[in-house]
Coordinates of C-alpha atoms in Angstrom, one line a residue:
Chain A
M10 CA 29.3 12.2 -4.3
L11 CA 26.1 13.3 -6.0
I12 CA 23.2 10.9 -6.8
L13 CA 20.1 11.8 -8.7
G14 CA 17.1 9.8 -7.4
I15 CA 13.9 9.2 -9.3
D16 CA 10.6 7.9 -7.9
T17 CA 7.5 7.4 -10.1
S18 CA 6.1 4.4 -8.1
C19 CA 2.6 5.8 -7.6
D20 CA 1.0 9.2 -8.3
D21 CA 3.9 11.6 -7.6
T22 CA 6.7 12.3 -10.0
S23 CA 9.8 13.0 -8.0
A24 CA 13.5 13.7 -8.6
S25 CA 16.1 14.7 -6.1
V26 CA 19.8 15.3 -5.9
V27 CA 21.4 14.0 -2.7
E28 CA 25.0 14.3 -1.6
D29 CA 26.7 11.4 0.2
G30 CA 23.4 9.7 0.9
K31 CA 22.3 12.3 3.4
R32 CA 22.5 16.0 2.3
I33 CA 19.5 17.0 0.2
L34 CA 20.5 19.5 -2.6
S35 CA 17.0 19.4 -4.2
N36 CA 13.9 17.3 -3.8
I37 CA 11.2 18.1 -6.4
V38 CA 7.8 16.4 -6.1
S39 CA 5.1 17.0 -8.6
S40 CA 1.8 15.9 -7.1
Q41 CA -1.0 14.5 -9.2
E42 CA -3.6 14.9 -6.5
D43 CA -5.7 17.3 -8.6
I44 CA -5.9 14.8 -11.5
H45 CA -7.0 11.8 -9.4
K46 CA -9.2 13.7 -6.9
K47 CA -12.3 13.6 -9.0
Y48 CA -12.1 9.8 -9.4
G49 CA -11.8 9.2 -5.6
G50 CA -8.5 7.4 -6.1
I51 CA -5.5 7.0 -8.3
V52 CA -6.3 6.0 -11.9
P53 CA -3.2 4.1 -13.1
E54 CA -3.3 5.1 -16.7
L55 CA -3.7 8.8 -16.0
A56 CA -0.8 8.5 -13.5
S57 CA 1.5 7.0 -16.1
R58 CA 0.6 9.6 -18.7
R59 CA 1.2 12.4 -16.3
H60 CA 4.6 10.9 -15.3
I61 CA 5.6 11.0 -18.9
E62 CA 4.7 14.6 -19.1
M63 CA 6.4 15.6 -15.9
I64 CA 9.5 13.4 -15.7
W65 CA 11.8 15.7 -17.8
P66 CA 10.7 19.0 -16.2
V67 CA 10.9 17.5 -12.7
V68 CA 14.4 16.1 -13.3
D69 CA 15.5 19.3 -14.9
E70 CA 14.3 21.3 -11.9
A71 CA 16.0 18.9 -9.5
L72 CA 19.3 19.4 -11.3
K73 CA 18.9 23.1 -11.6
S74 CA 17.9 23.6 -7.9
A75 CA 20.9 21.5 -6.9
N76 CA 23.1 23.7 -9.2
T77 CA 24.4 20.6 -10.9
K78 CA 24.2 18.8 -14.2
L79 CA 24.1 15.2 -15.4
D80 CA 27.8 15.1 -16.1
E81 CA 28.5 15.7 -12.4
L82 CA 26.5 12.8 -11.1
S83 CA 28.1 9.7 -9.8
A84 CA 24.9 7.7 -10.4
V85 CA 21.2 7.8 -11.3
A86 CA 19.0 5.9 -8.9
V87 CA 15.5 4.8 -9.7
C88 CA 12.8 3.1 -7.8
Y89 CA 11.8 -0.2 -9.6
G90 CA 9.1 -1.4 -7.3
P91 CA 6.8 -2.1 -5.6
G92 CA 4.2 0.2 -7.2
L93 CA 2.0 0.7 -10.2
I94 CA 3.6 -1.0 -13.1
G95 CA 2.8 1.7 -15.7
S96 CA 4.1 4.4 -13.4
L97 CA 7.3 2.5 -12.5
L98 CA 8.0 1.9 -16.2
V99 CA 8.2 5.7 -16.9
G100 CA 10.8 6.2 -14.2
C101 CA 12.8 3.1 -15.1
S102 CA 12.8 3.8 -18.8
F103 CA 13.8 7.4 -18.2
A104 CA 16.7 6.5 -15.8
K105 CA 18.0 3.8 -18.2
S106 CA 18.0 6.1 -21.1
V107 CA 19.8 8.8 -19.3
C108 CA 22.4 6.4 -17.9
F109 CA 22.9 4.7 -21.3
S110 CA 23.3 7.9 -23.3
K111 CA 25.5 9.6 -20.7
G112 CA 27.5 6.6 -19.5
I113 CA 26.3 7.1 -15.9
P114 CA 26.0 4.1 -13.5
L115 CA 22.4 3.0 -12.8
V116 CA 21.3 2.0 -9.3
S117 CA 17.9 0.3 -8.7
V118 CA 16.2 0.8 -5.3
N119 CA 13.2 -0.9 -3.7
H120 CA 10.6 1.7 -2.6
I121 CA 10.4 0.3 0.9
E122 CA 14.2 0.4 1.3
G123 CA 13.9 4.1 0.2
H124 CA 11.4 4.7 3.0
I125 CA 13.7 3.1 5.5
F126 CA 16.6 5.3 4.5
S127 CA 14.5 8.5 4.6
S128 CA 15.6 8.7 8.3
F129 CA 19.2 9.1 7.1
L130 CA 18.6 12.3 5.3
D131 CA 19.9 15.3 7.2
E132 CA 16.4 16.9 7.1
G133 CA 15.2 13.7 8.8
G134 CA 16.4 15.0 12.1
P135 CA 16.8 18.6 12.9
L136 CA 13.7 19.9 11.1
V137 CA 11.2 17.9 13.1
D138 CA 9.3 18.8 16.2
K139 CA 10.9 18.7 19.6
G140 CA 11.1 15.4 21.2
F141 CA 12.4 13.5 18.2
A142 CA 16.0 12.3 17.9
Q143 CA 18.4 14.1 15.6
G144 CA 20.7 12.9 12.9
A145 CA 20.8 9.4 11.3
P146 CA 19.8 6.4 13.5
E147 CA 22.4 3.9 14.5
F148 CA 21.7 0.2 13.7
P149 CA 19.8 -1.7 14.7
F150 CA 16.5 0.0 14.7
I151 CA 12.8 -0.8 14.2
S152 CA 11.2 0.8 11.1
L153 CA 7.5 1.3 10.8
I154 CA 6.5 1.8 7.1
V155 CA 2.9 2.9 6.8
S156 CA 1.2 4.3 3.7
G157 CA -1.6 3.7 1.3
G158 CA 0.1 0.6 -0.1
H159 CA 2.2 -0.7 2.8
T160 CA 2.0 -1.3 6.5
S161 CA 5.0 -3.2 7.8
L162 CA 7.4 -3.4 10.7
Y163 CA 11.1 -4.2 10.0
R164 CA 14.1 -4.8 12.1
V165 CA 17.0 -3.1 10.3
D166 CA 20.5 -4.3 11.3
G167 CA 22.4 -2.5 8.6
F168 CA 22.3 -1.9 4.9
R169 CA 20.7 -5.0 3.2
R170 CA 20.0 -6.5 6.6
Y171 CA 16.3 -6.1 6.8
K172 CA 14.0 -8.5 8.7
E173 CA 10.3 -8.2 8.2
L174 CA 8.7 -8.6 11.6
G175 CA 5.1 -8.2 10.4
R176 CA 2.9 -6.6 7.9
T177 CA -0.7 -6.1 7.1
R178 CA -2.7 -9.2 6.3
D179 CA -5.3 -7.2 4.3
D180 CA -5.6 -3.5 3.9
A181 CA -2.8 -1.0 4.4
A182 CA -3.5 1.6 7.1
G183 CA -3.6 4.4 4.5
E184 CA -6.0 2.3 2.4
A185 CA -8.3 2.1 5.3
Y186 CA -8.2 5.9 5.6
D187 CA -9.0 6.2 1.9
K188 CA -11.9 3.7 2.1
V189 CA -13.4 5.2 5.3
A190 CA -13.1 8.7 3.8
K191 CA -14.9 7.5 0.7
L192 CA -17.7 6.1 2.9
L193 CA -18.0 9.4 4.7
G194 CA -18.0 11.3 1.4
L195 CA -14.8 13.1 2.3
G196 CA -13.0 12.6 -1.0
Y197 CA -9.5 11.5 -1.8
P198 CA -6.9 11.4 -0.4
G199 CA -8.6 10.3 2.8
G200 CA -5.7 10.7 5.3
P201 CA -5.4 14.5 5.5
A202 CA -9.2 15.0 5.5
I203 CA -9.8 12.5 8.3
D204 CA -6.8 13.8 10.3
R205 CA -8.2 17.4 10.0
L206 CA -11.7 16.5 11.1
A207 CA -10.5 14.2 13.8
H208 CA -9.1 17.2 15.7
E209 CA -12.6 18.4 16.3
G210 CA -14.1 15.0 17.2
N211 CA -14.2 12.8 20.2
P212 CA -11.8 9.9 19.9
A213 CA -13.7 7.9 22.5
A214 CA -17.1 8.5 20.9
V215 CA -17.2 5.2 19.1
D216 CA -15.3 2.1 20.3
F217 CA -14.1 0.7 17.0
P218 CA -12.2 -2.6 17.2
R219 CA -8.4 -2.7 17.4
A220 CA -6.9 -5.8 15.8
Y221 CA -3.8 -6.3 17.9
L222 CA -3.4 -9.9 16.6
P223 CA -1.4 -11.0 19.7
G224 CA 1.4 -13.4 19.0
D225 CA 2.9 -11.7 15.9
F226 CA 3.6 -8.3 14.5
D227 CA 1.1 -8.5 11.6
F228 CA -1.6 -5.9 11.2
S229 CA -5.2 -6.0 10.0
F230 CA -7.3 -3.0 9.1
S231 CA -10.0 -4.6 7.0
G232 CA -12.2 -5.4 10.0
L233 CA -11.9 -1.8 11.2
K234 CA -13.1 -0.5 7.8
T235 CA -16.1 -3.0 8.0
A236 CA -16.8 -1.9 11.6
V237 CA -17.1 1.7 10.4
L238 CA -19.4 0.6 7.6
N239 CA -21.6 -1.4 10.0
F240 CA -21.7 1.6 12.4
L241 CA -22.8 3.9 9.6
R242 CA -25.5 1.4 8.6
T243 CA -26.9 1.2 12.1
K244 CA -26.8 4.9 12.5
V245 CA -28.5 5.6 9.2
G246 CA -30.6 2.5 9.5
S247 CA -30.1 1.6 5.9
R248 CA -28.8 -1.3 3.8
K249 CA -28.5 1.0 0.9
P250 CA -25.2 1.3 -1.1
N251 CA -22.4 3.4 0.3
A252 CA -23.4 6.7 -1.3
E253 CA -26.6 6.7 0.8
L254 CA -24.6 6.8 4.0
R255 CA -23.3 10.3 3.4
T256 CA -26.2 12.0 5.0
L257 CA -24.8 12.3 8.5
N258 CA -24.5 15.4 10.5
S259 CA -21.1 16.9 10.7
E260 CA -20.6 16.4 14.5
L261 CA -21.1 12.7 14.0
V262 CA -18.7 12.6 11.1
K263 CA -16.0 14.3 13.2
D264 CA -16.5 11.8 16.0
I265 CA -16.3 8.9 13.6
C266 CA -13.1 10.4 12.1
A267 CA -11.6 10.9 15.6
S268 CA -12.6 7.4 16.8
F269 CA -11.4 5.7 13.6
Q270 CA -8.1 7.5 13.7
Q271 CA -7.6 6.6 17.4
A272 CA -8.2 2.9 16.6
V273 CA -5.6 3.0 13.7
V274 CA -3.0 5.0 15.8
D275 CA -3.4 2.8 18.9
V276 CA -2.6 -0.4 16.9
L277 CA 0.3 1.2 15.0
V278 CA 1.9 2.6 18.2
R279 CA 1.4 -0.4 20.4
K280 CA 2.7 -2.9 17.9
T281 CA 5.8 -0.7 17.2
E282 CA 6.4 -0.5 21.0
W283 CA 6.0 -4.3 21.3
A284 CA 8.4 -4.9 18.4
A285 CA 11.1 -2.6 20.0
K286 CA 10.7 -4.4 23.3
E287 CA 10.7 -8.0 21.8
E288 CA 13.7 -7.3 19.6
K289 CA 15.4 -5.4 22.4
V290 CA 16.0 -2.4 20.1
R291 CA 16.1 1.2 21.5
R292 CA 15.6 3.1 18.2
V293 CA 12.5 3.5 16.1
T294 CA 12.0 5.1 12.7
I295 CA 8.9 5.7 10.8
S296 CA 8.2 6.6 7.2
G297 CA 5.4 6.4 4.6
G298 CA 2.5 8.7 3.8
V299 CA 0.7 7.9 7.1
G300 CA 3.8 9.0 8.9
A301 CA 2.7 12.5 8.1
N302 CA -0.4 12.0 10.3
S303 CA -0.4 14.4 13.2
A304 CA -2.0 12.0 15.7
L305 CA 0.4 9.1 14.9
R306 CA 3.5 11.4 15.2
R307 CA 2.2 12.7 18.5
E308 CA 1.4 9.4 20.0
L309 CA 4.6 7.7 18.8
A310 CA 6.6 10.6 20.4
L311 CA 4.7 10.0 23.7
M312 CA 5.3 6.3 23.6
A313 CA 9.0 6.8 22.8
K314 CA 9.4 9.3 25.7
K315 CA 7.7 6.9 28.1
G316 CA 9.6 3.9 27.0
G317 CA 13.0 5.6 26.7
L318 CA 13.2 5.0 23.0
Q319 CA 14.9 7.1 20.4
L320 CA 12.4 8.1 17.8
F321 CA 13.4 9.3 14.3
I322 CA 10.6 10.8 12.2
P323 CA 11.4 12.6 9.0
P324 CA 9.4 15.7 8.3
A325 CA 6.1 15.0 6.6
A326 CA 7.5 15.8 3.1
L327 CA 10.1 13.0 3.5
C328 CA 7.5 10.5 4.9
T329 CA 5.4 10.8 1.8
D330 CA 6.8 9.5 -1.5
N331 CA 9.9 11.4 -2.6
A332 CA 13.0 10.8 -4.6
A333 CA 15.5 12.0 -1.9
M334 CA 14.9 8.7 0.0
I335 CA 15.7 6.7 -3.2
A336 CA 18.9 8.6 -3.6
A337 CA 19.8 8.1 0.1
A338 CA 19.3 4.3 -0.2
A339 CA 21.1 4.3 -3.6
Y340 CA 24.2 5.7 -2.0
H341 CA 24.7 2.5 0.0
H342 CA 24.2 0.4 -3.1
F343 CA 26.6 2.5 -5.1
I344 CA 29.5 2.4 -2.5
T345 CA 29.1 -1.3 -2.3
H346 CA 29.4 -1.6 -6.1
D347 CA 25.8 -2.7 -6.6
I348 CA 25.1 -1.4 -10.0
A349 CA 22.0 -2.2 -12.1
G350 CA 22.2 -3.3 -15.7
M351 CA 20.2 -2.0 -18.7
E352 CA 18.0 -5.1 -18.5
L353 CA 16.4 -3.6 -15.4
N354 CA 12.6 -4.0 -15.4
P355 CA 10.2 -2.6 -12.9
V356 CA 8.2 -5.1 -10.7
A357 CA 4.8 -4.2 -9.3
Y358 CA 5.0 -6.7 -6.4
L359 CA 8.4 -6.6 -4.9
P360 CA 9.0 -7.7 -1.3
L361 CA 12.0 -6.2 0.3
Chain B
M29 CA -25.8 -22.0 -5.9
K30 CA -26.3 -20.1 -2.7
L31 CA -24.2 -20.5 0.5
L32 CA -24.5 -18.8 3.8
S33 CA -21.4 -17.7 5.7
N34 CA -21.4 -16.9 9.4
G35 CA -18.1 -15.2 9.5
P36 CA -14.7 -14.7 7.9
E37 CA -13.6 -18.3 8.6
E38 CA -16.5 -19.7 6.7
T39 CA -16.0 -17.2 3.9
F40 CA -12.4 -18.4 3.7
R41 CA -13.5 -22.0 3.6
C42 CA -15.9 -21.3 0.7
G43 CA -13.1 -19.7 -1.2
F44 CA -10.9 -22.7 -0.4
T45 CA -13.5 -25.2 -1.7
L46 CA -13.9 -23.2 -4.9
G47 CA -10.1 -22.9 -5.3
K48 CA -9.7 -26.7 -5.2
R49 CA -11.8 -26.9 -8.3
L50 CA -9.9 -24.3 -10.4
G51 CA -7.5 -24.9 -13.1
K52 CA -5.4 -23.0 -15.7
G53 CA -7.3 -20.3 -17.6
D54 CA -10.1 -20.0 -15.1
T55 CA -11.4 -16.6 -14.1
V56 CA -13.4 -15.9 -11.0
C57 CA -15.3 -12.5 -10.8
L58 CA -16.2 -11.3 -7.4
F59 CA -19.1 -8.9 -6.8
G60 CA -20.1 -7.2 -3.5
E61 CA -19.6 -4.1 -1.6
L62 CA -16.9 -2.9 0.8
G63 CA -16.5 -5.2 3.7
A64 CA -18.5 -8.1 2.2
G65 CA -15.6 -10.6 2.4
K66 CA -14.1 -10.6 -1.0
T67 CA -10.4 -10.4 0.0
T68 CA -11.0 -13.1 2.6
F69 CA -12.6 -15.3 -0.1
V70 CA -9.5 -14.7 -2.3
K71 CA -7.3 -15.8 0.6
G72 CA -9.3 -19.0 0.7
I73 CA -8.8 -19.6 -3.1
A74 CA -5.1 -18.8 -2.8
S75 CA -4.7 -21.2 0.1
A76 CA -6.2 -24.0 -2.0
L77 CA -3.5 -23.3 -4.6
G78 CA -0.8 -23.6 -2.0
I79 CA -0.2 -19.9 -1.6
P80 CA 0.1 -19.0 2.1
E81 CA -2.9 -17.0 3.2
R82 CA -0.8 -14.3 4.8
K83 CA 0.8 -13.4 1.5
I84 CA -2.5 -12.3 0.0
T85 CA -3.3 -8.7 1.0
S86 CA -5.6 -6.2 -0.5
A87 CA -4.6 -5.5 -4.1
S88 CA -6.4 -2.2 -4.3
F89 CA -3.1 -0.3 -4.3
T90 CA -1.3 -2.1 -7.2
I91 CA -4.5 -3.4 -8.8
I92 CA -2.8 -6.6 -10.0
A93 CA -0.8 -8.8 -7.7
E94 CA 0.9 -11.9 -9.1
Y95 CA 1.7 -15.1 -7.2
T96 CA 2.7 -18.6 -8.0
G97 CA 0.2 -21.3 -7.2
T98 CA 0.1 -25.1 -7.6
V99 CA -2.6 -27.2 -9.2
N100 CA -1.9 -31.0 -9.3
K101 CA 1.8 -30.4 -8.6
A102 CA 2.2 -28.1 -11.6
T103 CA 2.9 -24.4 -11.0
V104 CA 0.2 -22.0 -12.2
P105 CA 0.4 -18.2 -12.0
F106 CA -2.3 -16.7 -9.8
Y107 CA -3.5 -13.2 -10.5
H108 CA -5.3 -11.3 -7.8
I109 CA -6.9 -8.3 -9.5
D110 CA -8.7 -5.5 -7.6
L111 CA -10.6 -2.9 -9.6
Y112 CA -11.8 -0.9 -6.6
R113 CA -10.0 2.2 -7.6
L114 CA -10.8 2.1 -11.3
Q115 CA -13.6 4.1 -12.8
G116 CA -15.3 3.4 -16.1
I117 CA -14.5 0.8 -18.8
A118 CA -12.4 3.2 -20.8
E119 CA -9.6 3.1 -18.2
L120 CA -9.6 -0.7 -18.2
D121 CA -8.6 -1.1 -21.8
S122 CA -5.3 0.4 -21.1
I123 CA -4.2 -1.3 -17.9
G124 CA -3.6 -4.6 -19.7
I125 CA -6.0 -6.8 -17.7
E126 CA -6.8 -8.7 -20.9
E127 CA -3.3 -9.9 -20.8
Y128 CA -3.9 -11.8 -17.6
I129 CA -7.5 -13.1 -17.9
G130 CA -8.1 -16.6 -19.3
R131 CA -4.5 -17.2 -20.3
D132 CA -2.0 -19.4 -18.6
G133 CA -3.0 -18.6 -15.0
I134 CA -5.9 -18.4 -12.6
S135 CA -7.4 -14.9 -12.2
V136 CA -9.6 -13.7 -9.4
I137 CA -11.1 -10.2 -10.0
E138 CA -12.5 -8.1 -7.1
W139 CA -15.0 -5.3 -8.0
A140 CA -15.5 -7.2 -11.3
E141 CA -18.6 -5.1 -12.1
R142 CA -16.2 -2.4 -13.3
L143 CA -15.1 -4.8 -16.0
G144 CA -18.4 -5.7 -17.7
E145 CA -19.1 -9.3 -18.7
V146 CA -16.2 -11.7 -18.8
E147 CA -17.0 -14.7 -21.0
G148 CA -16.8 -18.1 -19.4
S149 CA -16.0 -16.8 -16.0
I150 CA -17.3 -18.0 -12.6
S151 CA -19.1 -15.3 -10.8
V152 CA -19.4 -15.0 -7.0
T153 CA -21.7 -12.5 -5.4
F154 CA -21.5 -11.5 -1.8
T155 CA -24.5 -10.0 -0.1
I156 CA -24.3 -8.6 3.5
V157 CA -27.3 -10.2 5.4
A158 CA -26.3 -9.2 8.9
E159 CA -23.2 -7.9 10.6
D160 CA -21.3 -11.2 10.3
K161 CA -23.6 -13.1 7.9
R162 CA -23.0 -13.1 4.2
E163 CA -24.9 -14.8 1.4
I164 CA -22.5 -16.1 -1.2
T165 CA -23.9 -16.9 -4.6
I166 CA -21.8 -18.9 -7.0
E167 CA -22.7 -19.0 -10.7
G168 CA -21.0 -20.4 -13.8
M169 CA -19.5 -23.5 -12.4
D170 CA -21.6 -25.8 -14.8
E171 CA -20.7 -23.9 -17.9
T172 CA -17.0 -24.4 -17.2
G173 CA -17.5 -28.1 -17.2
R174 CA -17.0 -28.9 -13.5
N175 CA -19.3 -30.4 -11.0
N176 CA -21.2 -28.4 -8.6
L177 CA -19.5 -27.6 -5.3

């Protein structure tokens, strides 16, 4: 059974053909990074316009690489939220048009649900580094979704059986990366830049605060961002605007990157570990853009090994936004006859 | 009016106090740099409108987050707008912010300097005085016909 997945929730236009909810026949992602880089972040209007330009070519390529055509699809699945409303609209309108004109069933998928199901894709197991579990996880499992827009822990007992254990009370982890990168003049996106520099820095150089928020599984990264700002101020001895802080020597920048990253990773890993323990669950999955972070992957693997947990981490390309995960989740909707109507509208704020 | 906050709890309380005086159609513009306490203040306002504090997170990612608040037992849409990622006025024309501001709901706008002047709005400026001290300046309460805080 072939499902075409479409994801245009943020700044990547993606289309993918997935067989039976797990085998990826194609997964095309057209990144807009170059367009948004010069603005230091995603500009929604530019993102929507680029989606309009790219949606046809990307879908076309996804079908061609999968050696299939629209008539052979069982369904078209589209991400309808959460995300940037203008971007979501492009994907939803496109999917609805295709389904309407071709008489193909339409399936709507929550972006977060897509991330949860990225671990079910075949490539979610065997391709990853040693030490990670292979194949699809069995229920129940703990899922850490961590990206520029989300930082949440879920307990997943089955399809449609998701329990949010906690989430960020302020900034998402990826957002903290972007904001700190901006403070350090490292540009956008901040994650890969900080990750790279962190390798050369000392993670114990600066003792940035870890907000463990004992008592629940919520996260908070806003204080960490402010702590980095305060540290920079003291170092530079200035109350000047952010741009003035970028005159640091490169060794210090590397140490700040390493120390900041360590603070983020410590909290994410510990809270995931606590969640597994508290819920008495032996399996953990992770997805979202920050799931591509090398330090997080390494430390989660260590934690899992020590605690005897099974860890499922998709390869980096399936952690960041992609349409294969949308098609993977859509498979479960489709086989349970959960079909969307033509009145489907995207929603920017859409809790799972 | 100038207020001094000695930490996030006090910033939250300032937001709550302001929130209790808001009604349909009000727009609050927030100014101040990263880490000054804007989102904490928004949580305070939201809390005064009966929206659980925990529900309000940074809106930098989606730019506009919509919630349902309550004023005098009537429901009022609450729009949390965060323009951190937006550059230049030209972009703003096309994201549809004007469809939210001053209409049926209460709008709070972070990084409002990227919007230019919003007529009839209440403006709140955060200045970092020390690591956990913030000066909060509130202007525009009189023009909107309400008493001072």
